[in-house]
Coordinates of C-alpha atoms and ligand atoms in Angstrom, one line a residue:
Chain A
X20 CA 95.4 6.5 117.0
X21 CA 98.4 5.8 114.9
X22 CA 99.7 8.4 112.4
X23 CA 98.8 6.0 109.6
X24 CA 95.1 5.9 110.6
X25 CA 95.0 9.7 111.0
X26 CA 96.5 9.9 107.5
X27 CA 93.9 7.5 106.1
X28 CA 91.0 9.4 107.7
X29 CA 92.2 12.8 106.5
X30 CA 92.6 11.4 103.0
X31 CA 89.2 10.0 103.2
X32 CA 87.6 13.2 104.4
X33 CA 89.4 15.3 101.7
X34 CA 88.3 12.8 99.0
X35 CA 84.7 13.0 100.2
X36 CA 84.7 16.8 100.1
X37 CA 86.3 16.9 96.7
X38 CA 83.9 14.3 95.4
X39 CA 81.0 16.2 96.8
X40 CA 82.1 19.4 95.1
X41 CA 82.6 17.7 91.8
X42 CA 79.2 16.1 92.1
X43 CA 77.5 19.4 92.7
X44 CA 79.3 21.0 89.8
X45 CA 78.5 18.2 87.4
X46 CA 74.9 18.0 88.6
X47 CA 74.5 21.7 88.1
X48 CA 76.0 21.7 84.7
X49 CA 74.2 18.6 83.6
X50 CA 70.8 19.9 84.8
X51 CA 71.2 23.2 82.9
X52 CA 72.5 21.6 79.8
X53 CA 70.0 18.7 79.7
X54 CA 67.1 21.1 80.2
X55 CA 68.3 23.6 77.6
X56 CA 70.3 21.9 74.9
X57 CA 67.2 20.4 73.3
X58 CA 65.9 23.9 72.6
X59 CA 69.1 25.1 70.9
X60 CA 68.9 25.3 67.2
X61 CA 70.3 27.5 64.5
X62 CA 67.0 29.3 64.3
X63 CA 66.9 29.9 68.1
X64 CA 70.5 31.3 68.0
X65 CA 69.8 33.7 65.2
X66 CA 66.2 34.9 65.3
X67 CA 64.8 37.8 67.3
X68 CA 62.7 37.2 70.5
X69 CA 59.0 37.3 70.4
X70 CA 57.1 39.0 73.2
X71 CA 53.9 37.1 73.3
X72 CA 54.0 34.4 70.7
X73 CA 56.0 31.2 70.9
X74 CA 59.1 30.5 68.8
X75 CA 61.3 33.5 69.7
X76 CA 65.1 33.3 69.6
X77 CA 68.0 35.0 71.2
X78 CA 69.9 36.3 68.2
X79 CA 70.2 40.0 69.1
X80 CA 71.0 39.1 72.7
X81 CA 73.8 36.8 71.8
X82 CA 75.1 39.5 69.4
X83 CA 74.8 42.1 72.1
X84 CA 76.7 40.0 74.6
X85 CA 79.6 39.4 72.2
X86 CA 79.7 43.0 71.1
X87 CA 79.6 44.3 74.6
X88 CA 82.5 42.0 75.5
X89 CA 84.5 43.4 72.6
X90 CA 83.8 47.0 73.5
X91 CA 84.8 46.3 77.1
X92 CA 88.0 44.7 76.1
X93 CA 88.8 47.5 73.8
X94 CA 88.7 49.8 76.8
X95 CA 90.2 47.6 79.4
X96 CA 93.0 45.7 77.7
X97 CA 95.2 48.7 76.7
X98 CA 94.5 50.5 80.0
X99 CA 94.9 47.4 82.1
X100 CA 98.1 46.3 80.4
X101 CA 99.5 49.8 80.7
X102 CA 98.7 50.1 84.3
X103 CA 99.9 46.5 85.0
X104 CA 103.3 47.3 83.4
X105 CA 103.5 50.5 85.5
X106 CA 102.7 48.6 88.7
X107 CA 105.2 45.8 88.1
X108 CA 108.1 47.6 86.4
X109 CA 108.0 51.3 87.2
X110 CA 106.2 52.0 90.5
X111 CA 108.5 52.2 93.4
X112 CA 107.1 50.3 96.4
X113 CA 105.5 53.0 98.5
X114 CA 102.3 53.9 100.4
X115 CA 100.8 55.1 97.2
X116 CA 101.4 51.9 95.3
X117 CA 100.0 49.8 98.1
X118 CA 97.0 52.1 98.2
X119 CA 96.5 51.7 94.4
X120 CA 96.8 47.9 94.9
X121 CA 94.1 48.1 97.6
X122 CA 91.8 50.1 95.4
X123 CA 92.3 47.6 92.6
X124 CA 91.4 44.7 94.9
X125 CA 88.3 46.4 96.3
X126 CA 87.1 47.4 92.9
X127 CA 87.3 44.0 91.5
X128 CA 85.3 42.5 94.3
X129 CA 82.6 45.2 94.3
X130 CA 79.0 43.8 94.3
X131 CA 77.9 44.1 90.7
X132 CA 74.5 45.4 91.6
X133 CA 76.2 48.4 93.2
X134 CA 78.3 49.0 90.1
X135 CA 75.1 48.8 88.1
X136 CA 73.4 51.5 90.3
X137 CA 76.5 53.7 90.1
X138 CA 76.4 53.3 86.3
X139 CA 72.7 54.3 86.3
X140 CA 73.3 57.4 88.4
X141 CA 76.6 58.6 86.9
X142 CA 76.9 57.2 83.4
X143 CA 73.4 56.9 82.2
X144 CA 71.9 60.0 83.9
X145 CA 74.6 62.4 84.8
X146 CA 76.8 62.0 81.8
X147 CA 73.8 61.3 79.6
X148 CA 75.1 58.2 77.9
X149 CA 71.6 56.7 78.3
X150 CA 70.9 53.0 78.4
X151 CA 73.5 52.0 76.0
X152 CA 76.3 49.5 75.1
X153 CA 78.7 52.3 76.0
X154 CA 77.4 52.7 79.5
X155 CA 77.4 49.0 79.9
X156 CA 80.9 48.7 78.7
X157 CA 82.0 51.4 81.2
X158 CA 80.3 49.7 84.0
X159 CA 81.9 46.4 83.2
X160 CA 85.2 48.2 83.0
X161 CA 84.9 48.9 86.7
X162 CA 85.5 45.3 87.5
X163 CA 87.3 44.2 84.5
X164 CA 90.0 46.8 84.6
X165 CA 91.3 45.9 88.0
X166 CA 91.5 42.2 86.9
X167 CA 93.5 43.2 83.9
X168 CA 95.9 45.2 85.9
X169 CA 96.4 42.3 88.3
X170 CA 96.7 39.7 85.5
X171 CA 99.4 41.8 83.7
X172 CA 101.3 42.5 86.9
X173 CA 101.3 38.8 87.8
X174 CA 102.3 37.9 84.3
X175 CA 105.3 40.2 84.4
X176 CA 106.3 39.3 87.9
X177 CA 106.3 35.7 86.8
X178 CA 109.1 36.3 84.3
X179 CA 112.4 35.1 85.7
X180 CA 114.5 38.1 86.8
X181 CA 117.5 36.7 84.9
X182 CA 115.8 37.5 81.7
X183 CA 115.6 41.2 82.6
X184 CA 119.2 41.2 83.7
X185 CA 120.4 39.6 80.5
X186 CA 118.6 42.3 78.5
X187 CA 119.9 45.2 80.6
X188 CA 123.4 43.7 80.4
X189 CA 123.2 44.1 76.6
X190 CA 122.6 47.8 77.0
X191 CA 119.0 47.6 76.1
X192 CA 116.6 50.2 77.5
X193 CA 114.0 49.5 80.0
X194 CA 111.0 50.0 77.7
X195 CA 112.5 47.8 75.0
X196 CA 113.3 45.1 77.6
X197 CA 109.7 45.2 78.7
X198 CA 108.3 45.1 75.2
X199 CA 110.6 42.6 73.6
X200 CA 111.8 40.4 76.5
X201 CA 109.3 40.5 79.3
X202 CA 105.9 40.9 77.5
X203 CA 106.4 38.0 75.1
X204 CA 107.1 35.7 78.0
X205 CA 104.2 37.0 80.0
X206 CA 101.8 36.9 77.1
X207 CA 100.4 33.4 77.7
X208 CA 99.5 34.3 81.3
X209 CA 98.1 37.7 80.3
X210 CA 96.1 36.2 77.4
X211 CA 94.6 33.3 79.3
X212 CA 93.8 35.6 82.2
X213 CA 92.1 38.0 79.9
X214 CA 89.9 35.3 78.4
X215 CA 89.0 34.1 81.9
X216 CA 88.0 37.6 82.8
X217 CA 86.1 37.9 79.6
X218 CA 84.1 34.8 80.6
X219 CA 83.0 36.7 83.7
X220 CA 81.9 39.8 81.7
X221 CA 80.0 37.6 79.4
X222 CA 77.9 36.2 82.1
X223 CA 77.4 39.4 84.0
X224 CA 73.8 40.6 84.4
X225 CA 73.3 42.7 87.5
X226 CA 75.7 45.5 86.5
X227 CA 74.0 45.7 83.1
X228 CA 70.3 45.9 84.0
X229 CA 70.5 49.6 84.6
X230 CA 73.3 50.5 82.2
X231 CA 73.1 48.6 78.9
X232 CA 69.4 48.4 79.5
X233 CA 66.7 45.6 79.3
X234 CA 65.6 46.1 75.7
X235 CA 67.1 46.1 72.3
X236 CA 65.8 48.2 69.4
X237 CA 64.8 46.2 66.3
X238 CA 68.2 45.6 64.8
X239 CA 68.8 45.7 61.1
X240 CA 71.6 43.2 60.5
X241 CA 72.3 44.5 57.1
X242 CA 73.2 48.0 58.3
X243 CA 76.7 48.0 59.6
X244 CA 77.1 51.8 59.8
X245 CA 77.9 52.4 63.6
X246 CA 76.2 55.7 63.5
X247 CA 72.7 54.5 62.4
X248 CA 70.1 54.0 65.1
X249 CA 69.2 50.5 64.0
X250 CA 72.7 49.3 63.2
X251 CA 73.9 46.5 65.5
X252 CA 77.3 48.2 65.7
X253 CA 75.9 51.5 67.2
X254 CA 77.5 51.7 70.7
X255 CA 75.0 54.2 71.9
X256 CA 71.9 52.1 71.5
X257 CA 70.4 50.1 74.4
X258 CA 71.3 46.5 74.3
X259 CA 69.9 43.6 76.3
X260 CA 72.5 40.9 76.8
X261 CA 72.0 37.2 77.0
X262 CA 72.3 37.1 80.8
X263 CA 69.9 40.0 81.3
X264 CA 67.5 38.4 78.8
X265 CA 67.4 35.2 80.9
X266 CA 66.7 37.2 84.0
X267 CA 63.9 39.1 82.2
X268 CA 62.1 36.3 80.6
X269 CA 62.3 34.3 83.8
X270 CA 60.7 37.1 85.8
X271 CA 58.3 38.7 83.3
X272 CA 58.3 36.6 80.1
X273 CA 54.8 36.4 78.5
X274 CA 55.6 34.1 75.6
X275 CA 54.1 30.6 76.2
X276 CA 57.5 29.0 75.7
X277 CA 59.3 31.4 78.1
X278 CA 60.6 28.6 80.4
X279 CA 62.1 26.7 77.4
X280 CA 63.6 29.9 76.1
X281 CA 65.2 30.6 79.4
X282 CA 66.5 27.1 79.7
X283 CA 67.9 27.2 76.2
X284 CA 69.5 30.6 76.7
X285 CA 71.0 29.4 80.0
X286 CA 72.5 26.5 78.3
X287 CA 74.0 28.8 75.6
X288 CA 75.4 31.0 78.3
X289 CA 77.0 28.2 80.2
X290 CA 78.4 26.7 77.1
X291 CA 80.0 30.0 76.1
X292 CA 81.5 30.5 79.6
X293 CA 82.9 27.0 79.4
X294 CA 84.3 27.7 76.0
X295 CA 86.0 30.7 77.4
X296 CA 87.5 28.8 80.3
X297 CA 88.7 25.8 78.4
X298 CA 89.9 28.0 75.6
X299 CA 91.9 30.1 78.0
X300 CA 93.6 27.0 79.4
X301 CA 94.3 25.5 76.0
X302 CA 95.7 28.7 74.6
X303 CA 97.8 29.3 77.7
X304 CA 99.3 25.8 77.5
X305 CA 99.8 26.0 73.7
X306 CA 101.6 29.3 74.0
X307 CA 103.7 28.3 76.9
X308 CA 104.8 25.3 75.0
X309 CA 105.5 27.3 71.9
X310 CA 107.7 29.8 73.7
X311 CA 109.6 27.6 76.0
X312 CA 109.5 24.1 74.6
X313 CA 112.7 22.5 73.3
X314 CA 112.0 22.3 69.7
Chain B
X2 CA 153.3 49.3 81.1
X3 CA 150.0 48.4 79.6
X4 CA 146.9 50.6 79.3
X5 CA 144.1 50.0 81.7
X6 CA 140.7 48.9 80.4
X7 CA 139.1 49.9 83.6
X8 CA 140.2 51.0 87.0
X9 CA 138.4 51.5 90.3
X10 CA 139.4 54.0 92.9
X11 CA 138.2 53.6 96.5
X12 CA 135.0 51.8 95.4
X13 CA 132.5 51.2 98.2
X14 CA 129.2 49.4 97.8
X15 CA 126.5 49.4 100.4
X16 CA 123.3 47.4 100.6
X17 CA 121.3 49.6 103.0
X18 CA 123.5 49.6 106.1
X19 CA 125.6 46.7 104.9
X20 CA 129.0 47.7 103.7
X21 CA 129.6 44.9 101.1
X22 CA 132.6 46.3 99.3
X23 CA 135.2 48.4 101.0
X24 CA 137.7 50.8 99.4
X25 CA 138.5 48.6 96.5
X26 CA 141.1 50.1 94.1
X27 CA 142.0 47.8 91.2
X28 CA 143.3 48.3 87.7
X29 CA 142.2 45.9 85.0
X30 CA 144.7 45.8 82.2
X31 CA 143.6 45.8 78.6
X32 CA 143.3 42.4 76.8
X33 CA 144.1 40.5 79.9
X34 CA 142.1 38.1 82.1
X35 CA 141.8 39.2 85.7
X36 CA 140.4 36.7 88.1
X37 CA 138.5 37.6 91.3
X38 CA 138.7 34.9 94.0
X39 CA 137.6 34.7 97.6
X40 CA 135.2 32.9 99.9
X41 CA 131.5 33.0 99.5
X42 CA 129.9 36.3 100.5
X43 CA 133.1 38.4 100.3
X44 CA 131.6 40.8 97.7
X45 CA 133.0 39.5 94.4
X46 CA 129.7 39.6 92.6
X47 CA 128.8 42.8 94.2
X48 CA 132.0 44.4 93.0
X49 CA 131.7 42.9 89.5
X50 CA 128.1 44.1 89.1
X51 CA 129.0 47.6 90.0
X52 CA 131.5 47.8 87.1
X53 CA 128.6 47.8 84.6
X54 CA 126.2 49.5 86.9
X55 CA 124.0 46.5 87.2
X56 CA 123.7 47.3 90.9
X57 CA 121.6 50.3 89.9
X58 CA 118.7 47.8 89.5
X59 CA 118.8 47.1 93.3
X60 CA 117.0 49.9 95.1
X61 CA 118.8 49.5 98.4
X62 CA 122.2 49.4 96.7
X63 CA 124.6 52.5 96.8
X64 CA 127.9 52.7 95.1
X65 CA 130.5 55.4 95.9
X66 CA 134.0 56.0 94.5
X67 CA 135.3 56.2 91.0
X68 CA 135.3 53.8 88.1
X69 CA 137.6 55.0 85.3
X70 CA 137.1 53.8 81.8
X71 CA 139.6 55.8 79.5
X72 CA 139.2 59.3 80.9
X73 CA 135.5 58.9 82.0
X74 CA 134.4 58.2 85.5
X75 CA 131.4 55.9 84.7
X76 CA 130.2 55.8 88.2
X77 CA 128.7 59.4 88.0
X78 CA 125.0 60.0 87.8
X79 CA 125.4 61.6 84.4
X80 CA 126.7 58.4 82.8
X81 CA 124.3 56.9 80.3
X82 CA 124.2 53.4 81.8
X83 CA 122.3 51.9 78.9
X84 CA 125.0 53.0 76.5
X85 CA 127.7 52.0 79.0
X86 CA 126.5 48.4 79.1
X87 CA 127.0 48.1 75.4
X88 CA 130.8 48.6 76.1
X89 CA 130.9 46.4 79.1
X90 CA 129.2 43.0 78.5
X91 CA 128.3 40.5 81.2
X92 CA 128.0 36.8 81.4
X93 CA 126.1 35.4 84.4
X94 CA 126.5 32.4 86.7
X95 CA 123.5 30.6 85.3
X96 CA 123.1 30.5 81.5
X97 CA 120.2 32.9 80.8
X98 CA 119.4 32.8 77.1
X99 CA 116.3 34.7 76.0
X100 CA 113.1 32.8 75.3
X101 CA 113.9 33.3 71.6
X102 CA 115.6 31.4 68.8
X103 CA 119.4 31.0 68.8
X104 CA 119.6 33.5 66.0
X105 CA 117.5 36.1 67.8
X106 CA 119.4 35.6 71.1
X107 CA 122.5 37.0 69.2
X108 CA 120.8 39.5 66.9
X109 CA 118.6 41.1 69.5
X110 CA 121.3 43.4 71.0
X111 CA 123.0 44.5 67.8
X112 CA 119.7 45.2 66.1
X113 CA 118.7 47.4 68.9
X114 CA 122.0 49.2 68.8
X115 CA 121.6 50.0 65.1
X116 CA 122.6 47.0 62.9
X117 CA 119.6 46.8 60.7
X118 CA 120.5 45.0 57.5
X119 CA 119.7 41.3 57.4
X120 CA 123.0 40.4 55.7
X121 CA 125.0 42.3 58.3
X122 CA 123.1 40.6 61.1
X123 CA 123.6 37.2 59.5
X124 CA 127.3 37.8 59.4
X125 CA 127.4 39.1 62.9
X126 CA 125.5 36.1 64.2
X127 CA 127.8 33.7 62.5
X128 CA 131.0 35.6 63.5
X129 CA 129.8 35.7 67.2
X130 CA 128.9 32.1 67.3
X131 CA 132.2 31.1 65.8
X132 CA 134.1 33.2 68.3
X133 CA 132.2 31.5 71.1
X134 CA 133.1 28.1 69.6
X135 CA 129.5 27.1 69.2
X136 CA 128.9 27.7 65.5
X137 CA 129.2 24.0 64.4
X138 CA 126.7 22.9 67.0
X139 CA 124.1 25.5 66.1
X140 CA 124.4 26.4 62.4
X141 CA 121.7 23.9 61.4
X142 CA 119.2 25.0 64.0
X143 CA 119.7 28.8 64.2
X144 CA 115.9 29.4 64.2
X145 CA 115.1 26.8 66.8
X146 CA 114.6 27.7 70.5
X147 CA 117.8 28.4 72.5
X148 CA 116.3 26.3 75.3
X149 CA 117.0 23.2 73.3
X150 CA 120.7 23.6 73.9
X151 CA 122.5 22.0 76.8
X152 CA 123.6 24.1 79.7
X153 CA 127.2 24.3 78.5
X154 CA 126.0 25.3 75.0
X155 CA 123.6 27.9 76.5
X156 CA 126.5 29.4 78.4
X157 CA 128.6 29.7 75.2
X158 CA 125.6 31.2 73.5
X159 CA 125.4 33.8 76.2
X160 CA 129.1 34.5 75.7
X161 CA 128.4 34.9 72.0
X162 CA 125.5 37.2 72.8
X163 CA 127.8 39.6 74.6
X164 CA 130.6 39.3 72.1
X165 CA 128.1 40.3 69.3
X166 CA 128.0 43.8 70.7
X167 CA 131.8 44.1 70.3
X168 CA 132.3 45.3 73.9
X169 CA 135.6 46.4 75.2
X170 CA 135.3 44.5 78.4
X171 CA 133.4 41.3 79.4
X172 CA 132.5 40.6 83.0
X173 CA 131.9 37.0 83.9
X174 CA 130.4 35.9 87.2
X175 CA 131.3 32.2 87.8
X176 CA 130.5 31.4 84.2
X177 CA 131.3 27.7 84.6
X178 CA 129.9 26.9 88.0
X179 CA 126.8 25.4 86.5
X180 CA 128.6 23.3 83.9
X181 CA 130.1 19.9 83.7
X182 CA 133.9 19.5 83.4
X183 CA 134.0 19.1 79.6
X184 CA 131.8 22.2 79.0
X185 CA 133.9 24.0 81.6
X186 CA 137.1 23.3 79.8
X187 CA 135.6 24.5 76.5
X188 CA 134.5 27.7 78.1
X189 CA 138.0 28.1 79.6
X190 CA 139.6 27.7 76.2
X191 CA 137.2 30.2 74.9
X192 CA 138.1 32.7 77.5
X193 CA 141.8 32.4 76.6
X194 CA 140.8 32.9 72.9
X195 CA 138.7 35.9 73.6
X196 CA 141.5 37.6 75.5
X197 CA 143.0 38.6 72.2
X198 CA 140.2 41.0 71.6
X199 CA 138.6 41.7 74.9
X200 CA 139.6 42.6 78.5
X201 CA 138.0 40.1 80.8
X202 CA 137.2 40.1 84.5
X203 CA 136.1 36.8 85.8
X204 CA 134.8 35.7 89.3
X205 CA 135.6 32.1 90.1
X206 CA 135.5 29.7 93.0
X207 CA 137.8 27.3 91.2
X208 CA 141.4 28.1 92.1
X209 CA 142.7 25.9 89.3
X210 CA 140.6 27.8 86.8
X211 CA 142.0 31.1 88.1
X212 CA 145.5 29.8 87.8
X213 CA 144.9 28.3 84.4
X214 CA 143.3 31.2 82.6
X215 CA 144.0 34.5 84.3
X216 CA 146.9 36.9 84.1
X217 CA 146.3 38.7 87.3
X218 CA 144.3 37.7 90.4
X219 CA 142.7 39.6 93.1
X220 CA 141.9 37.9 96.4
X221 CA 138.8 39.3 98.2
X222 CA 138.1 38.8 101.9
X223 CA 135.0 40.3 103.6
X224 CA 134.7 43.2 101.2
X225 CA 138.4 44.1 101.0
X226 CA 141.1 43.2 98.5
X227 CA 143.7 41.4 100.5
X228 CA 146.2 40.9 97.6
X229 CA 146.3 41.7 94.0
X230 CA 149.1 40.4 91.8
X231 CA 150.3 38.5 88.8
X232 CA 148.4 35.2 89.0
X233 CA 151.6 33.1 89.1
X234 CA 153.1 35.1 91.9
X235 CA 149.8 35.1 93.9
X236 CA 149.5 31.4 93.7
X237 CA 153.2 30.4 94.0
X238 CA 154.4 33.0 96.4
X239 CA 151.6 35.0 98.1
X240 CA 152.8 37.9 100.2
X241 CA 149.9 37.8 102.7
X242 CA 149.3 35.0 105.1
X243 CA 145.5 35.1 104.5
X244 CA 146.0 34.5 100.8
X245 CA 148.2 31.5 101.4
X246 CA 145.7 30.1 103.9
X247 CA 142.9 30.5 101.4
X248 CA 144.6 29.0 98.4
X249 CA 145.9 26.1 100.3
X250 CA 142.4 25.4 101.4
X251 CA 142.8 26.2 105.1
X252 CA 139.5 28.2 105.1
X253 CA 136.7 29.5 102.9
Ligands
ATP422 N1 120.7 42.4 96.9 C1 121.3 42.3 98.1 N2 120.8 42.9 99.2 C2 121.5 42.9 100.4 N3 122.6 42.3 100.6 C3 123.2 41.7 99.6 C4 122.6 41.7 98.3 N4 123.4 41.0 97.4 C5 124.5 40.6 98.2 N5 124.4 41.0 99.4 C6 125.3 40.8 100.5 O1 126.5 41.3 100.2 C7 127.6 40.5 100.5 C8 128.4 40.2 99.3 O2 127.7 39.4 98.4 P1 128.2 38.9 97.0 O3 127.0 38.3 96.3 O4 128.9 40.0 96.3 O5 129.2 37.8 97.4 P2 130.1 36.8 96.5 O6 131.5 37.1 96.9 O7 129.8 37.0 95.1 O8 129.7 35.4 97.0 P3 129.5 34.1 96.2 O9 130.9 33.6 96.0 O10 128.8 33.2 97.1 O11 128.8 34.4 94.9 C9 127.0 39.3 101.1 O12 127.1 39.4 102.5 C10 125.6 39.3 100.7 O13 124.7 38.8 101.7
MG423 MG1 128.8 35.7 93.6

């Protein structure tokens, strides 16, 4: 066989594989969206679920998912960025740092059901946080934090070393260099990485079943005092998220329209995750342009 | 006899086991341009970077010997390197402006070192850009990105950036090697101008450049200084055979 034929065959095979993957992806997305989009309405997005009657919504679940995401990010972003800065700029390469790196890798690829069980045993029971947003946020921290560390580290390592040299040569301290020269350049990478990681948190279910819980108290959306039991902002109340809700109505939903609700909720979930991903890319591109473009 | 801005005594630099600079003792006169020449890999950059302690950033690198600036040995561990680098500026081979506006590129250093008032900063920015002969090209776009400048303009901006700190000494590592001939000659003119206020040490591969702009020249060969003399003398009538071989292009 001539090199040219081999080349043609290889190209053909690769194209087929790529086409197949795209087809599967589009099929999956299309199937979920087509089944569910019809059920999405303002009412569906804002009203509370019904347990046995038709016409329930996903309002509290949607809110819970977003609120849990915010809580998790409040914990993981500062810690993750701090640790990432340490790993990339301060830690001397040693056995200890490669061990930390290993732990980070392992943690971020932990099966989420195990993290959930760990959360149940340690956070919910031992520490007595109960089924709550707070327990859920801590469980999510277990795989989000390593990601944040890695994202920050990669972002900082991606900054050309000449930038650091230029700053040091001006007699600027290390911390100021990190803050004012390196971090601004790394920000697009860190930000889009954070949003991508947020997308994963948003869709997580297994780790939350036993930590944030599978129910929501009746929420009073007029009460914004985080200390009140029925306030949506209370971080110590149980909170069923959208992904958990889908799992629950699919397995034990009693309402006559449970399949439609599951389909609608799935579509909402997928749309949100898509928004996160596309948003991350768009923002990353926009900020990179803004910082580096010739204007 | 002129005062020395900087002088090294038996300076040795090692990268791990590699002995990159060996027993170099050189005096750099105040308000003069000293050129360092020599074949690639002979340790010119390494030597230059130890003068403002930039080699501290390389974990494997070790520098022994003395570097005297006035009556201080700045190669000691007690030297505040951050403060030191304010007095010894550096311009790199490739222009490396910050990802900031032209104005911020200049103002960043002085602001950190205590110039806070906007009016003072504005003046300083203008003064520095004028000194680096790039004011006319940038005055209408001070708040635009520095990356929109050409390579030659970026290099002059980098020179302005170090000038803004009013250092005593400016170290330049092949500052024109990435530039076209016109930008090169502008930067050379600039160096001759800056000599009135600053002591300059410049590494160059361009023999003509060394001959044109420097007062004294040191010829490096595999980590040693072979010859150090008045530039005219070194180029016209070198005392060492290796030097005459090198400048007549017989090797390196
Ligand atoms: N970071 C480093 N780690 C180990 N060895 C290095 C390092 N930097 C330079 N060296 C070695 O030290 C020697 C001197 O290098 P240096 O960069 O000072 O040469 P130079 O004279 O500036 O050369 P050029 O003209 O090509 O810039 C070389 O043999 C080089 O391989
Ligand atoms: Mg060099």
